[in-house]
PDB file of C-alpha atoms and ligand atoms in Angstrom:
ATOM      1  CA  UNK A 100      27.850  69.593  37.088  1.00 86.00           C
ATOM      2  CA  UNK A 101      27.421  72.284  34.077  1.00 90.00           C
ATOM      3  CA  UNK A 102      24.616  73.528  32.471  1.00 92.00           C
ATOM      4  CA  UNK A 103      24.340  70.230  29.628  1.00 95.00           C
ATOM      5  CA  UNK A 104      26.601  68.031  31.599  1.00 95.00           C
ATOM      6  CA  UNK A 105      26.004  65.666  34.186  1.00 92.00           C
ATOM      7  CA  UNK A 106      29.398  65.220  36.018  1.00 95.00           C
ATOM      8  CA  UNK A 107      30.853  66.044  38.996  1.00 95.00           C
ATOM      9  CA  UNK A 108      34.345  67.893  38.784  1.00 92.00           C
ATOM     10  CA  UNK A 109      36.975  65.075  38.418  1.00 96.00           C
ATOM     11  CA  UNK A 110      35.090  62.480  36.647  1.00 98.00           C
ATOM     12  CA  UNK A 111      36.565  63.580  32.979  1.00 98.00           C
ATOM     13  CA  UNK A 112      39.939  62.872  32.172  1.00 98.00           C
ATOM     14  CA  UNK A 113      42.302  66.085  30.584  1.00 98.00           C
ATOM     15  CA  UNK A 114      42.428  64.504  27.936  1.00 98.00           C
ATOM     16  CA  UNK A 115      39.320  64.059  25.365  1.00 98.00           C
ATOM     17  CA  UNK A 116      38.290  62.786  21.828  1.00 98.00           C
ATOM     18  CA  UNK A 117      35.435  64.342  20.552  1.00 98.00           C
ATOM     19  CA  UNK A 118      33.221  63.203  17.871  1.00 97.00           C
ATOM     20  CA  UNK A 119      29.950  64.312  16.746  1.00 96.00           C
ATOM     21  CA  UNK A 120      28.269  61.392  17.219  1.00 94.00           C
ATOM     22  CA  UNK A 121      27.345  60.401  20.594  1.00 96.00           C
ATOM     23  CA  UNK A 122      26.740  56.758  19.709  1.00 94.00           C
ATOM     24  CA  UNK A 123      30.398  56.903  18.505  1.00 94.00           C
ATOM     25  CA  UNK A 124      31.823  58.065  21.676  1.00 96.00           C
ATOM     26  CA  UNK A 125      29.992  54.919  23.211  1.00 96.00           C
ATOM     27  CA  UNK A 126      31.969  53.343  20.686  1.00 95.00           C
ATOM     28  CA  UNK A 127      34.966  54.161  21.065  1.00 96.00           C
ATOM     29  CA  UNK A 128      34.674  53.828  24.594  1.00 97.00           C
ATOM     30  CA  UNK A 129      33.533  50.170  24.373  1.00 97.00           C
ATOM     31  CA  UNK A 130      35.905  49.055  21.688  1.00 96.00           C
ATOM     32  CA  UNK A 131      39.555  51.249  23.007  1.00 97.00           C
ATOM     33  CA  UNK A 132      39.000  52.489  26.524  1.00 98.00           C
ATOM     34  CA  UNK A 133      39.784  50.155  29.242  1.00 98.00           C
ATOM     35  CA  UNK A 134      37.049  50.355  32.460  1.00 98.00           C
ATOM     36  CA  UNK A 135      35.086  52.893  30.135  1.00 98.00           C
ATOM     37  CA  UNK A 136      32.603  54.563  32.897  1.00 98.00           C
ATOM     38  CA  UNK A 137      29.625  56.442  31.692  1.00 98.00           C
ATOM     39  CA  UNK A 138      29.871  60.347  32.962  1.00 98.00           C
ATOM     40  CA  UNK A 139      27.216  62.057  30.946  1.00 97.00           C
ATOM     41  CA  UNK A 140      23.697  61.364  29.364  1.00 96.00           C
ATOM     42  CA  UNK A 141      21.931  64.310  28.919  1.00 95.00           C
ATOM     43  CA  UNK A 142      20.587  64.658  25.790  1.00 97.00           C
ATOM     44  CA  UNK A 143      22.044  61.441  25.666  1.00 97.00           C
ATOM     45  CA  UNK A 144      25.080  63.060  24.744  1.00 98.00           C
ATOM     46  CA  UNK A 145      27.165  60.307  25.696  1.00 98.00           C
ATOM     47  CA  UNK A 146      30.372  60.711  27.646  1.00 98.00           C
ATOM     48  CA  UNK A 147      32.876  58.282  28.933  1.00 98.00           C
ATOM     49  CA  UNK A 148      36.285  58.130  30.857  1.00 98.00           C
ATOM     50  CA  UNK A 149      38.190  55.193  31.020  1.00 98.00           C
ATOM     51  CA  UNK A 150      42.125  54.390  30.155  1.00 98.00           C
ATOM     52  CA  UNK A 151      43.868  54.076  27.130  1.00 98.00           C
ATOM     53  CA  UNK A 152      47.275  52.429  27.231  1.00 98.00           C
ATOM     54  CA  UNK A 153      46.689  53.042  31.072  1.00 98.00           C
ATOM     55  CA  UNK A 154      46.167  56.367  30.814  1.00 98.00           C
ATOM     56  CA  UNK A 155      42.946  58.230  31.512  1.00 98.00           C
ATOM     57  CA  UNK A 156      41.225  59.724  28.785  1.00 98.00           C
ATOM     58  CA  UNK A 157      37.421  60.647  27.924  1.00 98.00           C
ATOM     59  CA  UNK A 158      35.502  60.724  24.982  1.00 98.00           C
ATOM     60  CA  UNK A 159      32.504  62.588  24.260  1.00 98.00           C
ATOM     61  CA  UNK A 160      29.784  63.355  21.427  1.00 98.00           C
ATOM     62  CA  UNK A 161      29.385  66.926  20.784  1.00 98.00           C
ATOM     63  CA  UNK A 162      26.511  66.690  18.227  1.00 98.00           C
ATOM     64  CA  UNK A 163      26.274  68.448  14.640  1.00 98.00           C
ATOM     65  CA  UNK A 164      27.951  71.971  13.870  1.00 98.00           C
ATOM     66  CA  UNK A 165      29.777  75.048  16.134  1.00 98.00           C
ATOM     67  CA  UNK A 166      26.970  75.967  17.812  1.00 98.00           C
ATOM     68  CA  UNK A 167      26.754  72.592  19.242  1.00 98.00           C
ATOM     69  CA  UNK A 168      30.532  71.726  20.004  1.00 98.00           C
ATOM     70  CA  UNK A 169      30.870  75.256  21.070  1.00 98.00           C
ATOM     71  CA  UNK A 170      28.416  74.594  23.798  1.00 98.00           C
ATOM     72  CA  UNK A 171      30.849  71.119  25.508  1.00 98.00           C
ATOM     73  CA  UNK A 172      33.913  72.372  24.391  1.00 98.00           C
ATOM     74  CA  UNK A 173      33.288  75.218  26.242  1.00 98.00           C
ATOM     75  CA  UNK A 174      32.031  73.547  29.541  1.00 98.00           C
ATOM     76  CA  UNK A 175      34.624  70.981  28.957  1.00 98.00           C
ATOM     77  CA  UNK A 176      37.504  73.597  29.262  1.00 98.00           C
ATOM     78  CA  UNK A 177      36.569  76.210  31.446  1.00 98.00           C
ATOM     79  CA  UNK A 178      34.187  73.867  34.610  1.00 98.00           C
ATOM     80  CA  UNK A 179      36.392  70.450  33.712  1.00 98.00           C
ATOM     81  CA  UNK A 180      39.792  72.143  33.101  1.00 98.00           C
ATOM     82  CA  UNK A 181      39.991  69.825  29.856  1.00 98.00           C
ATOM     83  CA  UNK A 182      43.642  70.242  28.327  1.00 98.00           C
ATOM     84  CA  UNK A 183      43.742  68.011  25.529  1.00 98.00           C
ATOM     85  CA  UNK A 184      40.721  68.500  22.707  1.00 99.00           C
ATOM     86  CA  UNK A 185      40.983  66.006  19.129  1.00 99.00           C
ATOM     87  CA  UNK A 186      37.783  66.341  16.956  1.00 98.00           C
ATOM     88  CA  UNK A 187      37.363  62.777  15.110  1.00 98.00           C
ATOM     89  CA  UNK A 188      34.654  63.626  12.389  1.00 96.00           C
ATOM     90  CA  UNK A 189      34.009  63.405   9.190  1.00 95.00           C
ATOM     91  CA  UNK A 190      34.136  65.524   6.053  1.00 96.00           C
ATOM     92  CA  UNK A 191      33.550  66.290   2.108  1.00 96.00           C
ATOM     93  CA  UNK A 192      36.541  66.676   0.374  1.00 97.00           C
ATOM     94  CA  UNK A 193      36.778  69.487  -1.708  1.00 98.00           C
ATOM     95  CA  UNK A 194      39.880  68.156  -3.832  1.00 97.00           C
ATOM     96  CA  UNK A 195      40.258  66.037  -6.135  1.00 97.00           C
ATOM     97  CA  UNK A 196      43.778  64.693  -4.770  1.00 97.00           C
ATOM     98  CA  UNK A 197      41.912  64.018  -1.153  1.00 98.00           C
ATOM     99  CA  UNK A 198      40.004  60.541  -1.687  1.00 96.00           C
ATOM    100  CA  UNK A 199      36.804  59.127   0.325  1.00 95.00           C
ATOM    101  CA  UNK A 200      38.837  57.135   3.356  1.00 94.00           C
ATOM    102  CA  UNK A 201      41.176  58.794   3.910  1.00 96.00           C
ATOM    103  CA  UNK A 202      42.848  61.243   6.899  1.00 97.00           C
ATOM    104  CA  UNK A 203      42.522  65.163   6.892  1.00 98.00           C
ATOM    105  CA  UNK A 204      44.433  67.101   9.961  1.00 98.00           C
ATOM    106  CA  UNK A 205      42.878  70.158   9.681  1.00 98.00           C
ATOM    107  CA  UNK A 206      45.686  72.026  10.119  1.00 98.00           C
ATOM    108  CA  UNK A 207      43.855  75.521  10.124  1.00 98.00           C
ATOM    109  CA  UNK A 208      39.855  76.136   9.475  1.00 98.00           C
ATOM    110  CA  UNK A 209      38.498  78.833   7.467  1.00 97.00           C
ATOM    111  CA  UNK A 210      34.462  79.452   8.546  1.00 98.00           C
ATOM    112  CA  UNK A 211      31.308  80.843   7.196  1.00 96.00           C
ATOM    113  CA  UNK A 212      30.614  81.246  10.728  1.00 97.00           C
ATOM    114  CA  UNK A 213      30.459  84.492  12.543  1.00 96.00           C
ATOM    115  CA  UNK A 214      31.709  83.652  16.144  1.00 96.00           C
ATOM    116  CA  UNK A 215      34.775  84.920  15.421  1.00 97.00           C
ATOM    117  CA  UNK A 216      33.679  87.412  13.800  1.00 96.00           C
ATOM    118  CA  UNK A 217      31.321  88.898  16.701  1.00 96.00           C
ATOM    119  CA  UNK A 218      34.342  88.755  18.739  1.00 97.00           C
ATOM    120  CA  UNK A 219      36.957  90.641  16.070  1.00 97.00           C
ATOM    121  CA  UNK A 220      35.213  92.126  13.677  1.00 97.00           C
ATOM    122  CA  UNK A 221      38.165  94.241  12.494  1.00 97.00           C
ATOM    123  CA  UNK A 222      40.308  91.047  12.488  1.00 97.00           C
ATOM    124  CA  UNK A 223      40.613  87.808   9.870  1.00 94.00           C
ATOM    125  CA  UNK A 224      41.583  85.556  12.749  1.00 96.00           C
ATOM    126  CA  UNK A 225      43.452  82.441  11.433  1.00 97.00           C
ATOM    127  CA  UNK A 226      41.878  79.163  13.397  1.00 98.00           C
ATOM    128  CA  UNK A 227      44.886  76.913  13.719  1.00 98.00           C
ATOM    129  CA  UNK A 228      45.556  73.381  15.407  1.00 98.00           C
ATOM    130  CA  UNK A 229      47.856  73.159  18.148  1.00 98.00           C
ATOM    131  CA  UNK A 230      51.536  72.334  16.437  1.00 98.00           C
ATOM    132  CA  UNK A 231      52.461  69.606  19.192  1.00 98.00           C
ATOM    133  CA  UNK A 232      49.039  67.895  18.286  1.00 98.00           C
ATOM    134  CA  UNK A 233      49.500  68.497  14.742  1.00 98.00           C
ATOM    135  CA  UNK A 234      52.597  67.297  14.554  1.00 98.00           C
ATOM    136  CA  UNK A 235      52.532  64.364  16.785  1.00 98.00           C
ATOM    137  CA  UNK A 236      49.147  63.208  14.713  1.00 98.00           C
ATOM    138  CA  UNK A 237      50.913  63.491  11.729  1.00 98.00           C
ATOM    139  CA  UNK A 238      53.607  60.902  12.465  1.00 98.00           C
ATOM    140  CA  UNK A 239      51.667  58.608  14.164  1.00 98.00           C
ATOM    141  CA  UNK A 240      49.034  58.464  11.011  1.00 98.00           C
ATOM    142  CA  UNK A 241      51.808  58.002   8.606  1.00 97.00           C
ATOM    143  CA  UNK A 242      53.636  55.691  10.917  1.00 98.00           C
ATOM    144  CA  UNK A 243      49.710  53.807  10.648  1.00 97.00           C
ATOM    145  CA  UNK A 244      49.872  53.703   7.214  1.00 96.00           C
ATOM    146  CA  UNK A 245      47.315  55.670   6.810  1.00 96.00           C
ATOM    147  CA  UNK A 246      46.885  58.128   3.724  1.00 97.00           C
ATOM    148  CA  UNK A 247      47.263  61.794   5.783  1.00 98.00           C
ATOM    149  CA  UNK A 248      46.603  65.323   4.085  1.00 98.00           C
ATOM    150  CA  UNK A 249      47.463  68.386   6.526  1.00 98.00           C
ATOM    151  CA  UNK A 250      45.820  71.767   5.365  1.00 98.00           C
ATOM    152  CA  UNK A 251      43.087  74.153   5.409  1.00 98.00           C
ATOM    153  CA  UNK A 252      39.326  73.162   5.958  1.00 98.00           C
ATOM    154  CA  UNK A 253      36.166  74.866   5.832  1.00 98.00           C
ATOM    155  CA  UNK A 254      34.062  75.131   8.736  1.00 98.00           C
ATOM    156  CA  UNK A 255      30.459  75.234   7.153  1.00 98.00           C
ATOM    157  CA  UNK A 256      27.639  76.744   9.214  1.00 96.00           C
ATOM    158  CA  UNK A 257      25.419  74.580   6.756  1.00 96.00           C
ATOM    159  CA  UNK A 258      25.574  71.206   5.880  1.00 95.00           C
ATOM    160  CA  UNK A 259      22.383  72.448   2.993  1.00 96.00           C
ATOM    161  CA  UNK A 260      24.896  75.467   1.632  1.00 94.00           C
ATOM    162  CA  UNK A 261      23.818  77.889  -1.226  1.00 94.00           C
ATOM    163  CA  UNK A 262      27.178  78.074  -1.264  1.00 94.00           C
ATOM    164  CA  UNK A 263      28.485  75.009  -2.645  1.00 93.00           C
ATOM    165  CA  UNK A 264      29.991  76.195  -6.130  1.00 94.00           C
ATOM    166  CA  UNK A 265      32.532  78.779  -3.803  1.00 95.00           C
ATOM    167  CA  UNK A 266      32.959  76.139  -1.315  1.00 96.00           C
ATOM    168  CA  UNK A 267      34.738  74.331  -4.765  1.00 96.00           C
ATOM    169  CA  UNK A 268      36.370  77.159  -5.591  1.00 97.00           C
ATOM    170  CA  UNK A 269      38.167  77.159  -2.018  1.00 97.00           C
ATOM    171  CA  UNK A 270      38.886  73.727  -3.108  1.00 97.00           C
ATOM    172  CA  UNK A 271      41.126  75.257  -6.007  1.00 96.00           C
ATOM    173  CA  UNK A 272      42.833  76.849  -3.277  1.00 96.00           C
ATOM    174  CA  UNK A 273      44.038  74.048  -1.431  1.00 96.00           C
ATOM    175  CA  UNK A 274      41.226  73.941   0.668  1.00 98.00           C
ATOM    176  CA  UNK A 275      41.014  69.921   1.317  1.00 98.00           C
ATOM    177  CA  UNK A 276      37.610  69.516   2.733  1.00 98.00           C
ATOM    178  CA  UNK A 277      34.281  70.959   4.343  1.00 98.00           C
ATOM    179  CA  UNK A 278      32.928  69.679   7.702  1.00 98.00           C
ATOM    180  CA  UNK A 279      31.262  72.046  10.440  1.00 98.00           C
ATOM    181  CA  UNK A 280      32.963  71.688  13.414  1.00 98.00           C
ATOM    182  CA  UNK A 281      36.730  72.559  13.513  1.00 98.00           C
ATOM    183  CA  UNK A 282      37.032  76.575  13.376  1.00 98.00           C
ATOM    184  CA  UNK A 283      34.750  77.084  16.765  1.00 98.00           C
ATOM    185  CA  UNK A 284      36.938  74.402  18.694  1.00 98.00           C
ATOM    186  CA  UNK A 285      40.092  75.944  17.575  1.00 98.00           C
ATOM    187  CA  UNK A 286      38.566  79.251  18.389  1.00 98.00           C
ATOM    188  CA  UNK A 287      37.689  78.071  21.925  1.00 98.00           C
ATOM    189  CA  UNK A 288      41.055  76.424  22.308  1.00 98.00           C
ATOM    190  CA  UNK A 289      43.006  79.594  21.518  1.00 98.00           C
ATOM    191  CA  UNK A 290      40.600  81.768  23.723  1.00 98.00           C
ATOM    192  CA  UNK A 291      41.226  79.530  26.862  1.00 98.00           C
ATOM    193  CA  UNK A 292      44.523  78.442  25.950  1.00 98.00           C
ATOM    194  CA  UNK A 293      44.356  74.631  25.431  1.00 98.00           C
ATOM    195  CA  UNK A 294      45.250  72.352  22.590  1.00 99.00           C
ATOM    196  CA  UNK A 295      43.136  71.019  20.037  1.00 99.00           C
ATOM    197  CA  UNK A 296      42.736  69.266  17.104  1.00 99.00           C
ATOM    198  CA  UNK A 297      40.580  68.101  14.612  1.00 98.00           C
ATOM    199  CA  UNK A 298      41.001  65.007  12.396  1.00 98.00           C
ATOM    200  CA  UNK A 299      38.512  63.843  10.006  1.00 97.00           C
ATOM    201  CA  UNK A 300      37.826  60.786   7.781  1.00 96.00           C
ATOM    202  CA  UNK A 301      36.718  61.320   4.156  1.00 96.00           C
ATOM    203  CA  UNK A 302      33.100  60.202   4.006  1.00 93.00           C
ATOM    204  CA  UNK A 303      32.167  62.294   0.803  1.00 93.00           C
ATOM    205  CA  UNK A 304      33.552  63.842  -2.170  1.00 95.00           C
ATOM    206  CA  UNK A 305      31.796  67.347  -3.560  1.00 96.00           C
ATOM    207  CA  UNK A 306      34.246  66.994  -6.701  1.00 96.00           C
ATOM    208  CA  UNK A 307      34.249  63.318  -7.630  1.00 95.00           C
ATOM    209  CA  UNK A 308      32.301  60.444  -7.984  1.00 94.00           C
ATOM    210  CA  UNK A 309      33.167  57.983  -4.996  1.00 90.00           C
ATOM    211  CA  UNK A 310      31.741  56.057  -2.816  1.00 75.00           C
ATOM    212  CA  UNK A 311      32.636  53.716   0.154  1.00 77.00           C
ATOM    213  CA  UNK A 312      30.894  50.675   1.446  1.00 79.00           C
ATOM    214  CA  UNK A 313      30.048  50.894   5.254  1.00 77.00           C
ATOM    215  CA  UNK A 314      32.488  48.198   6.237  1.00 79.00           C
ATOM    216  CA  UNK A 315      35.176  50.348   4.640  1.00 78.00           C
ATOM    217  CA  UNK A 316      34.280  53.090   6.350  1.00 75.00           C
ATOM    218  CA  UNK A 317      34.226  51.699   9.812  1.00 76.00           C
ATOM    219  CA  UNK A 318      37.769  50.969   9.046  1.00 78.00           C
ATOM    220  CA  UNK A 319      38.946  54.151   8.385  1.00 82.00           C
ATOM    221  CA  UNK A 320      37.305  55.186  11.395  1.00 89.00           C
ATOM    222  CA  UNK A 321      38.933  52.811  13.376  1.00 93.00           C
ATOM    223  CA  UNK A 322      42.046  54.298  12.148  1.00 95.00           C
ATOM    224  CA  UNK A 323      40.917  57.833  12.784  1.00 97.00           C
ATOM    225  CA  UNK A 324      40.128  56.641  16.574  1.00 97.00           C
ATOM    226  CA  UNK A 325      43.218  55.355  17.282  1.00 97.00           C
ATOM    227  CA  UNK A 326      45.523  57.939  15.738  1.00 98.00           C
ATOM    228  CA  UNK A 327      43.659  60.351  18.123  1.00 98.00           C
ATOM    229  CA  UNK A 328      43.908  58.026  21.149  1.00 98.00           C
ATOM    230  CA  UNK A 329      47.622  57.648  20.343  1.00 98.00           C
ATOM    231  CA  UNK A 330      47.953  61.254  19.564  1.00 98.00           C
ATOM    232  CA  UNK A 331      46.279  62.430  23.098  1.00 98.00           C
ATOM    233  CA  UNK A 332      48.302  60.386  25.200  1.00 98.00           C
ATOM    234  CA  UNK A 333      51.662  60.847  23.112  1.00 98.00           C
TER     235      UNK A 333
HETATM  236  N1  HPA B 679      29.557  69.175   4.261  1.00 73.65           N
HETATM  237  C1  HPA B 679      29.648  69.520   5.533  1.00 73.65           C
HETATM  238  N2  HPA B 679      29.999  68.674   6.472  1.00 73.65           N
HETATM  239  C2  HPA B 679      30.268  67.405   6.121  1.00 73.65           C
HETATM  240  C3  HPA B 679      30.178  66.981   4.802  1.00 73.65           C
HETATM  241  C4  HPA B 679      29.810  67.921   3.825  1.00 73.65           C
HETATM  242  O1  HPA B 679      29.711  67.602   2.625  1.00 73.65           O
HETATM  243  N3  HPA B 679      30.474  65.660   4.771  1.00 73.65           N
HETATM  244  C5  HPA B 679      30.749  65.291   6.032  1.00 73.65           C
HETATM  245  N4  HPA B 679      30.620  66.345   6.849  1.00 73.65           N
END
């Protein structure tokens, strides 16, 4: 056991999708894991290991900004020697070519945070996805069908920002979208040496006017899911 979860060594695969809500994970498990089997519900942070495709994989909620998926990514890696980390979230695009529904690979995260910065404050340390992760997601989504942007995110520290006119501005940049998640995993992934990912399905715009029904949605989460199933055991 660690500090926030509840499962002996061995019970989670190497291999783990995260997203932020727990009620996903139990989700995901039910609807794409084979013999899903419930290894954590504290806080009722739900985790799950079963197989996909016949090979073992977890998935796990991590809850809502770095703070929070600092705190499993980091007992996930360094107590349950997790290899494998892919982020399935959602974000608000920033640009107006990157449309509600569709796929962002964050393919490096800039942050408002300062967890990085505690750690090298003479540095600007780029936060960057794992290549083999990036790359294999990539193919897969297009080979889905599935509309795919690869670039820079934001990693917000709040979801309530003072900041939202320069968090458009980044958008002019090529900035494709903020969420609040991916810099600290990346971060943790680089300091222990594992891979990671995150991908995340458009759920808002901050510069235009669309909306999605919830059916739709669950859709393009569906397709989210299984790219980063596919991608993990690829
Ligand atoms: N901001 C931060 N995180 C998000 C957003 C947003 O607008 N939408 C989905 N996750």
């Amino acid at each position: 056991m660690s500090i926030h979860i509840a499962a002996p060594k061995g019970d989670i695969a190497d291999k783990i999708l995260l997203p932020g809500d727990p009620l996903r994970a139990k989700f995901i498990a039910e609807n794409f894991l084979e013999n899903p089997v419930l290894f954590n519900d504290i806080r009722n942070m739900f985790g799950y290991t079963g197989t996909y495709k016949g090979e073992r994989v977890s998935v796990m909620g991590t809850g809502m900004g770095m703070p929070s998926i600092s705190i499993y990514a980091h007992e996930l890696i360094t107590e349950y020697d997790v290899k494998k980390l892919i982020r399935v979230g959602t974000a608000g695009s920033l640009s107006k070519d990157v449309h509600v529904r569709e796929l962002v690979l964050a393919q490096a995260a800039a942050t408002t945070s300062r967890i990085i910065k505690n750690d090298w404050p003479e540095y600007d340390l780029p936060q960057i996805a794992d290549f083999d992760l990036l790359d294999k997601a990539y193919h897969i989504s297009k080979d889905m069908g599935v509309i795919t942007h690869v670039g820079n995110v934001l990693s917000a520290d709040l979801f309530y920002s003072d900041l939202f006119d320069k968090n458009i501005k980044l958008g002019t940049m090529g900035v494709k979208a903020v969420e609040m998640e991916a810099a600290a995993l990346y971060y943790l992934a680089a300091k222990h040496q594992v891979q990671a990912l995150s991908l995340m399905t458009i759920s808002d715009s901050l510069v235009l006017d669309e909306d999605t029904t919830t059916e739709e949605r669950e859709k393009t989460f569906t397709d989210m899911m299984r790219v980063g199933l596919e991608t993990l055991i690829a």
